[in-house]
XYZ file of C-alpha atoms in Angstrom:
694
model
C 0.000 0.000 0.000
C 1.378 3.346 -0.999
C 1.955 6.210 1.440
C -0.878 8.287 -0.045
C -3.295 5.391 0.311
C -2.302 4.983 3.941
C -2.877 8.697 4.541
C -6.322 8.523 2.974
C -7.158 5.456 5.067
C -5.996 7.265 8.210
C -8.137 10.280 7.408
C -11.176 8.035 6.842
C -10.605 6.249 10.131
C -10.312 9.590 11.909
C -13.554 10.748 10.346
C -15.182 7.495 11.437
C -14.004 8.012 15.024
C -15.220 11.632 15.015
C -18.585 10.587 13.558
C -19.010 7.870 16.207
C -18.086 10.315 18.977
C -20.541 12.901 17.605
C -23.236 10.259 17.409
C -22.675 9.193 21.012
C -22.661 12.819 22.146
C -25.814 13.558 20.176
C -27.520 10.476 21.608
C -26.525 11.478 25.133
C -27.737 15.006 24.587
C -31.022 13.738 23.139
C -31.559 11.471 26.132
C -30.825 14.389 28.475
C -33.229 16.692 26.668
C -35.910 14.022 26.574
C -35.561 13.283 30.288
C -35.992 16.988 31.109
C -38.501 17.765 28.377
C -42.005 18.880 29.182
C -43.167 17.111 26.017
C -42.388 13.713 27.577
C -44.373 14.658 30.655
C -47.182 15.976 28.469
C -47.306 12.749 26.443
C -47.296 10.596 29.561
C -50.055 12.707 31.099
C -52.124 12.515 27.910
C -51.628 8.752 27.695
C -52.689 8.295 31.323
C -55.675 10.591 30.805
C -56.671 8.663 27.684
C -56.447 5.355 29.532
C -58.484 6.764 32.406
C -61.074 8.152 29.999
C -61.413 4.796 28.228
C -61.722 3.007 31.541
C -64.381 5.433 32.759
C -66.235 5.095 29.460
C -66.284 1.330 29.767
C -67.382 1.495 33.401
C -70.001 4.232 32.959
C -70.981 4.605 29.287
C -74.162 6.514 30.114
C -72.163 9.319 31.725
C -69.904 9.602 28.684
C -72.924 9.637 26.412
C -74.438 12.440 28.469
C -71.238 14.493 28.173
C -71.182 13.914 24.415
C -74.772 15.119 24.195
C -73.855 18.221 26.197
C -70.961 18.907 23.817
C -73.230 18.558 20.781
C -75.798 20.826 22.422
C -73.103 23.397 23.213
C -71.907 23.338 19.586
C -75.469 23.794 18.396
C -76.029 26.736 20.738
C -72.851 28.401 19.538
C -73.876 27.870 15.915
C -77.298 29.321 16.668
C -75.729 32.433 18.229
C -73.500 32.924 15.171
C -76.404 32.401 12.738
C -78.621 34.766 14.731
C -75.909 37.417 14.649
C -75.517 37.052 10.873
C -79.269 37.426 10.425
C -79.293 40.607 12.472
C -76.345 41.929 10.452
C -78.161 41.275 7.183
C -81.359 42.875 8.479
C -79.381 45.982 9.431
C -77.261 46.089 6.279
C -80.062 45.639 3.715
C -82.042 48.840 4.546
C -78.755 50.762 4.664
C -77.824 49.564 1.157
C -81.290 50.455 -0.190
C -81.103 53.974 1.231
C -77.592 54.394 -0.194
C -78.749 53.339 -3.677
C -81.680 55.761 -3.523
C -79.363 58.585 -2.544
C -76.787 57.774 -5.228
C -79.377 57.311 -8.042
C -80.854 60.781 -7.366
C -80.228 63.285 -10.157
C -79.957 67.045 -9.434
C -82.478 69.129 -11.365
C -81.240 72.062 -13.342
C -82.792 75.447 -13.924
C -85.339 73.911 -16.301
C -86.475 70.573 -17.533
C -83.518 70.098 -19.807
C -81.299 68.532 -17.162
C -84.004 66.108 -16.226
C -84.587 65.260 -19.854
C -80.887 64.617 -20.399
C -80.782 62.387 -17.360
C -83.809 60.470 -18.614
C -82.323 60.085 -22.053
C -79.041 58.937 -20.586
C -80.761 56.382 -18.414
C -82.737 54.909 -21.341
C -79.905 54.884 -23.893
C -79.021 51.457 -25.206
C -75.808 49.977 -26.463
C -72.754 48.432 -24.959
C -71.751 51.449 -22.849
C -75.149 51.831 -21.165
C -74.010 50.230 -17.898
C -70.911 52.405 -17.658
C -72.824 55.605 -18.378
C -75.475 54.653 -15.842
C -72.921 53.884 -13.145
C -71.219 57.202 -13.731
C -74.382 59.269 -13.992
C -75.496 58.433 -10.460
C -72.296 59.991 -9.120
C -72.863 63.404 -10.681
C -74.642 64.808 -7.655
C -72.903 62.699 -5.019
C -70.662 64.158 -2.330
C -67.727 62.327 -0.755
C -69.179 62.881 2.711
C -72.445 61.066 1.848
C -71.173 58.190 -0.303
C -71.032 54.595 0.949
C -67.497 53.629 -0.110
C -68.375 49.918 0.036
C -70.911 50.392 -2.799
C -68.624 52.112 -5.364
C -65.272 51.439 -6.983
C -62.041 53.237 -6.262
C -62.099 54.991 -9.642
C -65.605 56.312 -8.977
C -64.557 57.663 -5.592
C -61.499 59.345 -7.170
C -63.838 60.933 -9.747
C -66.012 62.370 -6.966
C -62.984 63.858 -5.213
C -61.559 65.292 -8.427
C -64.886 66.957 -9.271
C -65.069 68.341 -5.762
C -61.564 69.784 -6.082
C -62.321 71.223 -9.537
C -65.505 72.914 -8.296
C -63.594 74.348 -5.369
C -60.931 75.803 -7.689
C -63.600 77.374 -9.912
C -65.293 78.930 -6.894
C -62.008 80.365 -5.680
C -61.288 81.921 -9.088
C -64.809 83.407 -9.510
C -66.160 84.324 -6.067
C -69.627 85.534 -7.018
C -73.067 85.019 -5.520
C -74.581 81.804 -6.830
C -77.452 79.624 -5.835
C -76.284 76.184 -4.727
C -78.354 73.067 -5.374
C -78.053 70.179 -2.889
C -79.774 66.789 -2.770
C -82.514 66.414 -0.191
C -81.094 65.012 3.073
C -83.953 62.520 3.484
C -84.006 59.555 1.045
C -87.831 59.569 1.270
C -87.932 62.930 -0.529
C -88.338 61.427 -4.009
C -89.638 64.590 -5.674
C -86.023 65.561 -6.581
C -86.694 69.219 -5.840
C -83.711 71.484 -5.451
C -83.134 72.987 -2.021
C -81.940 76.570 -2.422
C -79.225 77.793 -0.082
C -78.785 81.479 0.763
C -76.043 83.152 -1.260
C -72.533 82.810 0.115
C -70.576 85.904 1.073
C -68.281 87.272 -1.557
C -64.654 86.423 -0.993
C -62.821 83.581 0.732
C -64.897 83.454 3.969
C -67.788 81.618 2.324
C -65.445 79.129 0.691
C -63.668 78.600 4.013
C -66.964 78.005 5.836
C -68.114 75.595 3.120
C -64.842 73.667 3.186
C -64.924 73.553 6.979
C -68.407 72.043 6.870
C -67.290 69.628 4.145
C -64.273 68.430 6.126
C -66.417 68.087 9.243
C -68.973 65.973 7.356
C -66.245 63.883 5.800
C -64.656 63.190 9.200
C -68.061 62.255 10.620
C -68.526 59.887 7.704
C -65.160 58.238 8.340
C -66.049 57.926 12.030
C -69.277 56.144 11.109
C -71.750 58.990 11.783
C -74.115 60.781 9.450
C -73.730 64.229 7.926
C -74.699 66.995 10.313
C -76.512 70.073 9.179
C -75.497 73.563 10.343
C -78.591 73.692 12.565
C -77.646 70.413 14.206
C -74.078 71.637 14.597
C -75.310 74.748 16.376
C -77.522 72.591 18.581
C -74.585 70.344 19.465
C -72.459 73.354 20.374
C -75.221 74.653 22.616
C -75.545 71.254 24.268
C -71.801 71.116 24.807
C -71.842 74.549 26.403
C -74.643 73.538 28.772
C -73.654 72.141 32.170
C -73.397 68.329 32.164
C -76.174 66.330 33.750
C -75.360 64.697 37.038
C -75.024 60.936 36.848
C -73.214 58.249 38.776
C -69.544 57.966 37.940
C -68.439 54.448 37.063
C -65.096 52.837 36.187
C -64.205 52.648 32.519
C -62.740 49.825 30.496
C -59.096 50.256 29.556
C -58.651 51.899 26.146
C -56.155 49.199 25.085
C -58.555 46.348 25.954
C -60.063 44.528 23.005
C -62.637 41.823 22.427
C -60.915 38.446 22.208
C -62.065 34.876 22.813
C -60.854 33.248 26.011
C -59.320 29.798 25.342
C -61.585 27.634 27.490
C -60.073 24.177 26.933
C -56.932 23.047 28.710
C -55.361 22.105 25.382
C -56.020 25.564 23.956
C -54.527 27.287 26.978
C -51.530 24.959 26.885
C -51.032 25.768 23.222
C -50.981 29.490 24.081
C -48.216 28.953 26.626
C -46.353 26.707 24.184
C -46.467 29.464 21.605
C -45.212 31.937 24.188
C -42.314 29.652 25.155
C -41.292 29.179 21.514
C -41.650 32.898 20.827
C -39.437 33.774 23.796
C -36.787 31.363 22.538
C -36.807 32.797 19.025
C -36.841 36.343 20.367
C -33.868 35.625 22.624
C -31.888 34.081 19.744
C -32.726 37.084 17.588
C -31.479 39.532 20.255
C -28.268 37.558 20.816
C -27.629 37.391 17.072
C -28.093 41.131 16.644
C -25.813 41.729 19.623
C -23.097 39.500 18.165
C -23.319 41.295 14.817
C -23.328 44.726 16.433
C -26.836 45.558 15.236
C -28.173 46.849 18.542
C -29.103 43.583 20.245
C -27.728 42.196 23.484
C -24.870 39.855 24.312
C -26.256 38.969 27.743
C -28.701 36.057 27.930
C -30.866 37.617 30.655
C -31.140 40.977 28.864
C -31.887 39.228 25.567
C -34.675 37.212 27.184
C -36.314 40.299 28.672
C -36.138 42.379 25.501
C -39.056 44.682 24.625
C -40.269 42.238 21.964
C -40.335 39.352 24.443
C -42.029 41.526 27.054
C -44.722 42.287 24.460
C -45.162 38.546 23.870
C -45.647 37.955 27.599
C -48.206 40.758 27.878
C -50.152 39.602 24.825
C -50.299 35.953 25.955
C -51.326 36.743 29.525
C -54.022 39.164 28.342
C -55.274 36.446 26.007
C -55.463 33.491 28.413
C -56.276 35.622 31.493
C -57.136 33.637 34.609
C -54.491 32.407 37.033
C -51.543 33.308 34.806
C -52.717 36.909 34.546
C -53.219 37.033 38.324
C -49.625 35.841 38.914
C -48.452 38.562 36.540
C -50.412 41.162 38.509
C -48.891 39.920 41.785
C -45.368 40.060 40.350
C -46.010 43.575 39.026
C -45.818 45.014 42.563
C -42.605 43.191 43.510
C -39.378 45.102 43.956
C -37.074 45.310 40.947
C -34.342 43.582 42.982
C -36.577 40.508 43.083
C -38.014 40.716 39.573
C -36.075 42.410 36.785
C -37.209 45.932 35.831
C -38.077 44.829 32.279
C -40.259 41.967 33.515
C -41.847 44.152 36.202
C -42.701 46.740 33.531
C -44.277 44.053 31.361
C -46.333 42.750 34.284
C -47.380 46.321 35.116
C -48.870 46.580 31.629
C -50.618 43.269 32.280
C -52.097 44.708 35.488
C -53.429 47.746 33.653
C -55.145 45.921 30.807
C -57.114 42.779 30.149
C -59.166 41.812 27.117
C -62.830 40.917 27.356
C -64.986 38.101 25.990
C -66.892 38.307 22.699
C -70.675 38.487 22.872
C -71.278 34.851 21.965
C -69.056 33.665 24.823
C -70.881 35.930 27.297
C -74.197 34.540 26.042
C -72.948 31.008 26.512
C -71.771 31.539 30.101
C -74.950 33.378 31.124
C -77.176 30.725 29.527
C -75.264 27.935 31.260
C -75.358 29.623 34.667
C -78.757 31.374 34.718
C -80.736 29.521 32.061
C -81.758 30.366 28.484
C -84.352 32.922 29.660
C -81.894 34.974 31.702
C -82.534 38.187 29.730
C -86.199 38.123 30.765
C -85.068 38.595 34.387
C -83.424 41.911 33.467
C -84.802 45.161 32.110
C -81.508 46.178 30.462
C -78.080 44.588 29.958
C -75.008 46.353 28.551
C -73.310 44.037 26.078
C -69.912 45.712 26.500
C -68.385 45.421 29.991
C -67.240 48.488 31.886
C -64.462 46.536 33.654
C -62.335 43.479 32.830
C -59.847 41.768 35.136
C -57.940 38.507 35.435
C -60.842 36.270 36.464
C -63.897 37.878 34.900
C -65.525 40.973 33.426
C -68.294 43.222 34.762
C -71.422 44.356 32.903
C -73.940 47.008 33.872
C -77.600 45.927 34.010
C -80.985 46.918 35.438
C -83.347 44.585 37.284
C -87.069 44.470 36.613
C -87.703 46.561 39.752
C -85.387 49.324 38.443
C -82.348 48.526 40.628
C -79.039 49.029 38.793
C -76.638 46.134 39.275
C -73.138 45.024 38.296
C -72.958 41.492 36.889
C -69.525 39.888 37.112
C -69.113 37.034 34.626
C -66.258 34.580 35.018
C -64.138 33.651 31.995
C -64.831 30.062 30.875
C -62.147 27.505 31.684
C -60.416 29.700 34.271
C -61.474 27.722 37.345
C -60.496 24.383 35.796
C -57.064 25.529 34.619
C -55.619 27.234 37.704
C -53.107 24.476 38.443
C -51.933 24.070 34.845
C -51.831 27.826 34.110
C -49.651 28.650 37.095
C -47.396 25.633 36.554
C -46.955 26.530 32.872
C -46.121 30.181 33.546
C -43.863 29.657 36.561
C -42.175 26.655 34.944
C -41.342 28.772 31.919
C -39.926 31.558 34.102
C -37.915 29.001 36.089
C -36.339 27.634 32.916
C -35.140 31.122 32.068
C -33.873 31.620 35.657
C -35.907 34.770 36.299
C -36.250 34.438 40.091
C -33.379 34.560 42.608
C -32.816 31.552 44.862
C -34.068 33.170 48.063
C -37.375 34.240 46.555
C -39.027 30.884 47.431
C -41.233 31.031 44.359
C -42.720 27.602 45.182
C -44.247 28.992 48.380
C -45.611 31.991 46.482
C -47.145 29.641 43.921
C -48.715 27.407 46.587
C -50.342 30.374 48.319
C -51.425 31.863 44.988
C -53.105 28.617 43.928
C -55.126 28.461 47.135
C -56.183 32.111 46.943
C -57.104 31.777 43.269
C -59.317 28.802 44.086
C -61.126 31.163 46.456
C -61.412 33.916 43.857
C -63.009 31.767 41.164
C -65.728 30.605 43.573
C -68.281 33.405 43.217
C -70.635 31.712 45.683
C -67.914 32.031 48.338
C -67.288 35.641 47.322
C -70.995 36.426 47.704
C -70.931 34.973 51.219
C -67.848 36.981 52.230
C -69.312 40.135 50.678
C -72.350 39.819 52.918
C -70.178 39.074 55.970
C -67.894 42.036 55.290
C -70.895 44.303 54.726
C -72.151 43.358 58.178
C -68.761 43.731 59.908
C -67.953 47.105 58.344
C -71.443 48.581 58.860
C -70.455 50.675 61.963
C -67.984 52.712 59.863
C -69.917 55.119 57.657
C -66.935 56.112 55.495
C -67.103 52.665 53.836
C -69.844 50.967 51.864
C -70.173 47.368 50.656
C -72.776 46.712 47.904
C -75.683 44.339 48.388
C -75.622 40.881 46.792
C -78.466 39.837 44.481
C -78.680 36.152 45.410
C -81.209 35.124 42.743
C -78.728 36.139 39.994
C -75.607 34.700 41.642
C -73.996 31.330 40.908
C -70.517 29.825 41.107
C -69.515 31.722 37.920
C -71.841 34.767 37.932
C -71.983 37.331 40.733
C -74.592 40.099 40.761
C -74.307 42.985 43.212
C -75.677 46.465 43.651
C -74.081 48.979 41.269
C -72.211 51.569 43.333
C -70.831 54.904 42.067
C -67.197 55.861 42.167
C -63.918 55.650 40.271
C -60.870 53.435 41.010
C -58.305 54.947 43.326
C -55.644 55.119 40.615
C -57.896 57.691 38.890
C -57.946 59.930 41.999
C -54.371 61.209 41.885
C -55.462 64.534 40.349
C -58.175 65.295 42.903
C -57.841 68.096 45.429
C -55.546 67.533 48.408
C -58.517 67.335 50.768
C -59.957 64.370 48.841
C -56.560 62.677 48.516
C -55.829 62.992 52.234
C -59.271 61.613 53.049
C -58.715 58.625 50.733
C -55.289 57.831 52.202
C -56.521 58.016 55.800
C -59.595 55.911 55.043
C -57.617 53.183 53.263
C -54.931 52.974 55.952
C -57.491 52.850 58.771
C -59.428 50.179 56.884
C -56.325 47.997 56.618
C -55.572 48.322 60.353
C -59.198 47.601 61.246
C -59.186 44.523 59.025
C -56.136 43.168 60.848
C -56.666 44.130 64.477
C -60.440 44.536 64.857
C -62.276 42.054 62.656
C -59.209 39.886 61.828
C -60.548 39.451 58.309
C -58.873 41.087 55.296
C -59.612 41.548 51.626
C -56.048 40.760 50.508
C -56.086 41.781 46.832
C -54.056 45.030 46.554
C -55.545 45.980 43.181
C -56.563 49.648 43.448
C -59.608 48.937 41.290
C -61.120 47.064 44.247
C -61.685 50.454 45.912
C -64.003 53.021 44.346
C -64.162 56.591 45.640
C -67.386 58.568 45.383
C -66.542 62.275 45.458
C -70.083 63.377 46.315
C -70.490 61.208 49.421
C -66.738 61.020 50.241
C -67.119 57.273 50.818
C -65.001 54.315 49.797
C -66.960 51.665 47.927
C -65.459 48.252 48.676
C -65.889 45.625 45.965
C -64.400 42.259 44.965
C -64.115 40.060 48.059
C -62.892 36.942 46.260
C -59.539 36.850 48.092
C -60.977 37.678 51.524
C -59.802 35.488 54.402
C -59.827 35.274 58.185
C -56.615 35.038 60.239
C -55.999 33.071 63.394
C -56.163 35.168 66.539
C -52.776 33.899 67.771
C -51.045 34.956 64.568
C -52.603 38.455 64.713
C -51.549 38.803 68.373
C -47.909 37.950 67.553
C -47.889 40.180 64.475
C -49.309 43.019 66.545
C -46.452 42.571 69.020
C -43.907 42.911 66.187
C -45.496 46.226 65.153
C -45.573 47.486 68.748
C -41.875 46.627 69.168
C -41.056 48.491 65.958
C -43.117 51.516 67.075
C -41.251 51.512 70.428
C -37.864 51.179 68.654
C -37.283 47.816 70.406
C -34.949 45.885 68.072
C -34.546 42.913 70.421
C -38.311 42.582 70.702
C -38.625 42.523 66.913
C -35.898 39.862 66.599
C -37.356 37.638 69.329
C -40.909 37.754 68.003
C -39.697 37.210 64.417
C -38.060 33.950 65.495
C -41.209 32.918 67.356
C -43.423 33.543 64.326
C -41.100 31.711 61.902
C -39.611 34.614 59.967
C -36.196 33.456 61.172
C -34.888 30.045 62.238
C -32.333 31.315 64.763
C -29.409 30.058 62.647
C -29.178 33.020 60.279
C -26.063 35.120 59.979
C -25.821 38.393 61.869
C -26.019 40.159 58.541
C -29.358 38.523 57.759
C -30.790 39.205 61.231
C -29.741 42.843 61.043
C -31.239 43.278 57.573
C -34.541 41.716 58.720
C -34.787 43.915 61.822
C -33.823 47.007 59.795
C -36.643 46.295 57.345
C -39.195 45.979 60.166
C -37.953 49.173 61.819
C -38.231 51.061 58.515
C -41.841 49.948 58.134
C -42.569 50.990 61.732
C -41.429 54.568 61.183
C -44.922 55.784 60.359
C -46.049 54.744 63.869
C -42.953 56.164 65.651
C -42.970 59.637 64.114
C -45.592 61.723 65.941
C -46.146 64.250 63.159
C -47.170 64.493 59.522
C -45.327 61.732 57.695
C -44.633 62.781 54.110
C -45.525 59.746 51.989
C -44.781 61.593 48.762
C -41.148 62.378 49.632
C -40.278 59.345 51.768
C -37.362 57.108 50.781
C -38.770 53.995 52.436
C -38.912 52.098 49.156
C -35.256 52.821 48.339
C -34.049 51.775 51.792
C -36.040 48.555 51.692
C -34.752 47.856 48.189
C -31.190 48.130 49.481
C -31.947 45.356 52.020
C -33.680 42.985 49.618
C -30.505 41.473 48.053
C -29.134 40.587 51.499
C -32.372 38.989 52.659
C -32.797 37.085 49.405
C -29.237 35.754 49.514
C -29.133 34.773 53.230
C -32.709 33.757 54.029
C -32.913 30.180 55.292
C -36.675 29.679 55.393
C -39.743 31.181 53.760
C -41.898 33.504 55.889
C -45.250 32.360 57.337
C -47.789 31.846 54.580
C -50.138 34.487 56.041
C -47.460 37.129 55.458
C -47.687 36.876 51.660
C -51.228 38.236 51.581
C -50.755 40.769 54.406
C -47.559 42.307 53.057
C -48.965 42.316 49.522
C -51.887 44.400 50.796
C -49.681 46.663 52.955
C -47.224 47.324 50.134
C -50.096 48.247 47.821
C -51.536 50.678 50.379
C -48.146 52.263 51.122
C -47.558 52.758 47.403
C -51.053 54.244 47.064
C -50.365 56.804 49.803
C -47.112 57.706 48.065
C -48.890 58.187 44.727
C -51.557 60.302 46.430
C -48.673 62.490 47.688
C -50.129 63.150 51.152
C -48.746 64.104 54.562
C -50.431 62.213 57.374
C -49.925 61.597 61.089
C -50.367 57.834 61.583
C -49.719 57.771 65.354
C -53.416 58.420 66.215
C -54.375 55.415 64.065
C -51.785 53.317 65.913
C -53.093 54.350 69.332
C -56.770 54.095 68.440
C -56.774 50.814 66.495
C -53.623 48.774 67.185
C -53.457 49.585 70.892
C -57.093 50.400 71.632
C -59.324 48.149 69.512
C -57.495 44.820 69.650
C -59.300 42.297 71.867
C -57.079 39.611 73.364
């Protein structure tokens, strides 16, 4: 064998060895990915569910048959709703098209009968071009502000505009007094009589007024409204100048909210999260690639993951699926940026501010399932579009047969059944991308969130707690809890009295007197919940409080996350606050160990950081004077302690603390946004020291 042949053989053997090594490495990597893949778990779960379903079907075929019948009935109801909507659309569209044709086929009469004769001759002319001449002749008297664009071609609309522009140029060149002929505004006026208009002033003022009216009519047409006459315009101006009528102020739906179907099945919701996971991966690769090429991307994995495009994907998916995942996003939106990255916190803040709402057919389906097919007969009016939409449901305004105005909260379909999977999908995805620090104890947060969300989706429980809270808070006239309408309340529909007021995040521009009253009322309510009735509505969402300016009362709504606390826990927590108010650091440390905040084996650095945080929070009860919430630096000082506590914490805090501190942080932030100065020592003496019953 020659030397060259031996070299070739050696190269081939080397390639064989490399190929075998790559194959073994690829096989090992595939096994590793498969063992850690969620697809394997998904397949195993689906297989087990399929086996269970087949076994149940064989054991109880009648039950499976009943469910199949319900599914067929549900499909039929949905088809009926769609067909009914199409029929209504056709009924509405047909008269509109007829009136448009009548208006467009109208011919303006001239000074004599010649114009009419020409129009008649043109309409009866035969030949191949008859259709074209007829289609053009009906546009001679048409105006762009009164034409239905859907009924004409683009060339015909361009012809109308060009004629309008040509007439305008002629009028500008020869500004003389002429009599203007306009088509009758009412399609029923079939006499085709000209309507004379008073002569326009000589000069450019008349042209300017005419063009102003034309532009106004054109803009109204684009906006979907009809042409407005000068008399109507004057009437509208007079109405606008008149003082507005007094009516109850209600919350408004977010301007960025849109109508979008809620994925009700578990498979559909899982597909949404799968799409989000894939989108985040592609977005991250795109950012890293642009960073490597110097095109403005990022070279850091964490920054690439939390890019603006990926943040938009998170917001869009959570607003689409809503439910438990959206609630977790709202909870994370109020966390400190040392715990959750600023980019992710900003994305979750957008999630907290906006949520989409269900289409009409889905609302009809839920209401029919919960209240029966004749549910509309139990109401005098029902607003199809909700005035509020949140993570669990949306709220519609309605009127009962006796005239009572109510708010009907309708739960999104599939939300209650998908709490476990939604939270696991979202948190699992964030864990893969290593979003949370080690000391955050996200598993404890998730466990508490799952339990509280199970409470929130049970509207029957919320109705019960609303009635209990209404009774407990009755002695305090600065608060009001709406009545529950039991006959229109189920596990997924809650009907309560409609109360006036706007959410507290819309009150930041009120006078200082109103803002100070709101801050004092909210803070006193929180202390009374803890140390008087030992029952707290733990959701910090500012939309759960409505402020009525006229009565200066807080309207308390949404009691889905309300819970009672054990008396022993409240007594120990009260002692921690008293120690902080008395500047007793040893008392804070001892009681923190007793309650389970600390194990007793933490480093001195951790113990000092924990006590410092408690002492900072107790400042409002130590300072006997007006505490300036607007200029305080409490948030910055607490943020400086968070990295130490996250890095050195050995155990999660008591589970009750998650809900309490979530509520307290929301109230403290509210007082800061209201920019008030308030002496909190009287509240401490009156409620914490005076009202607690041991």
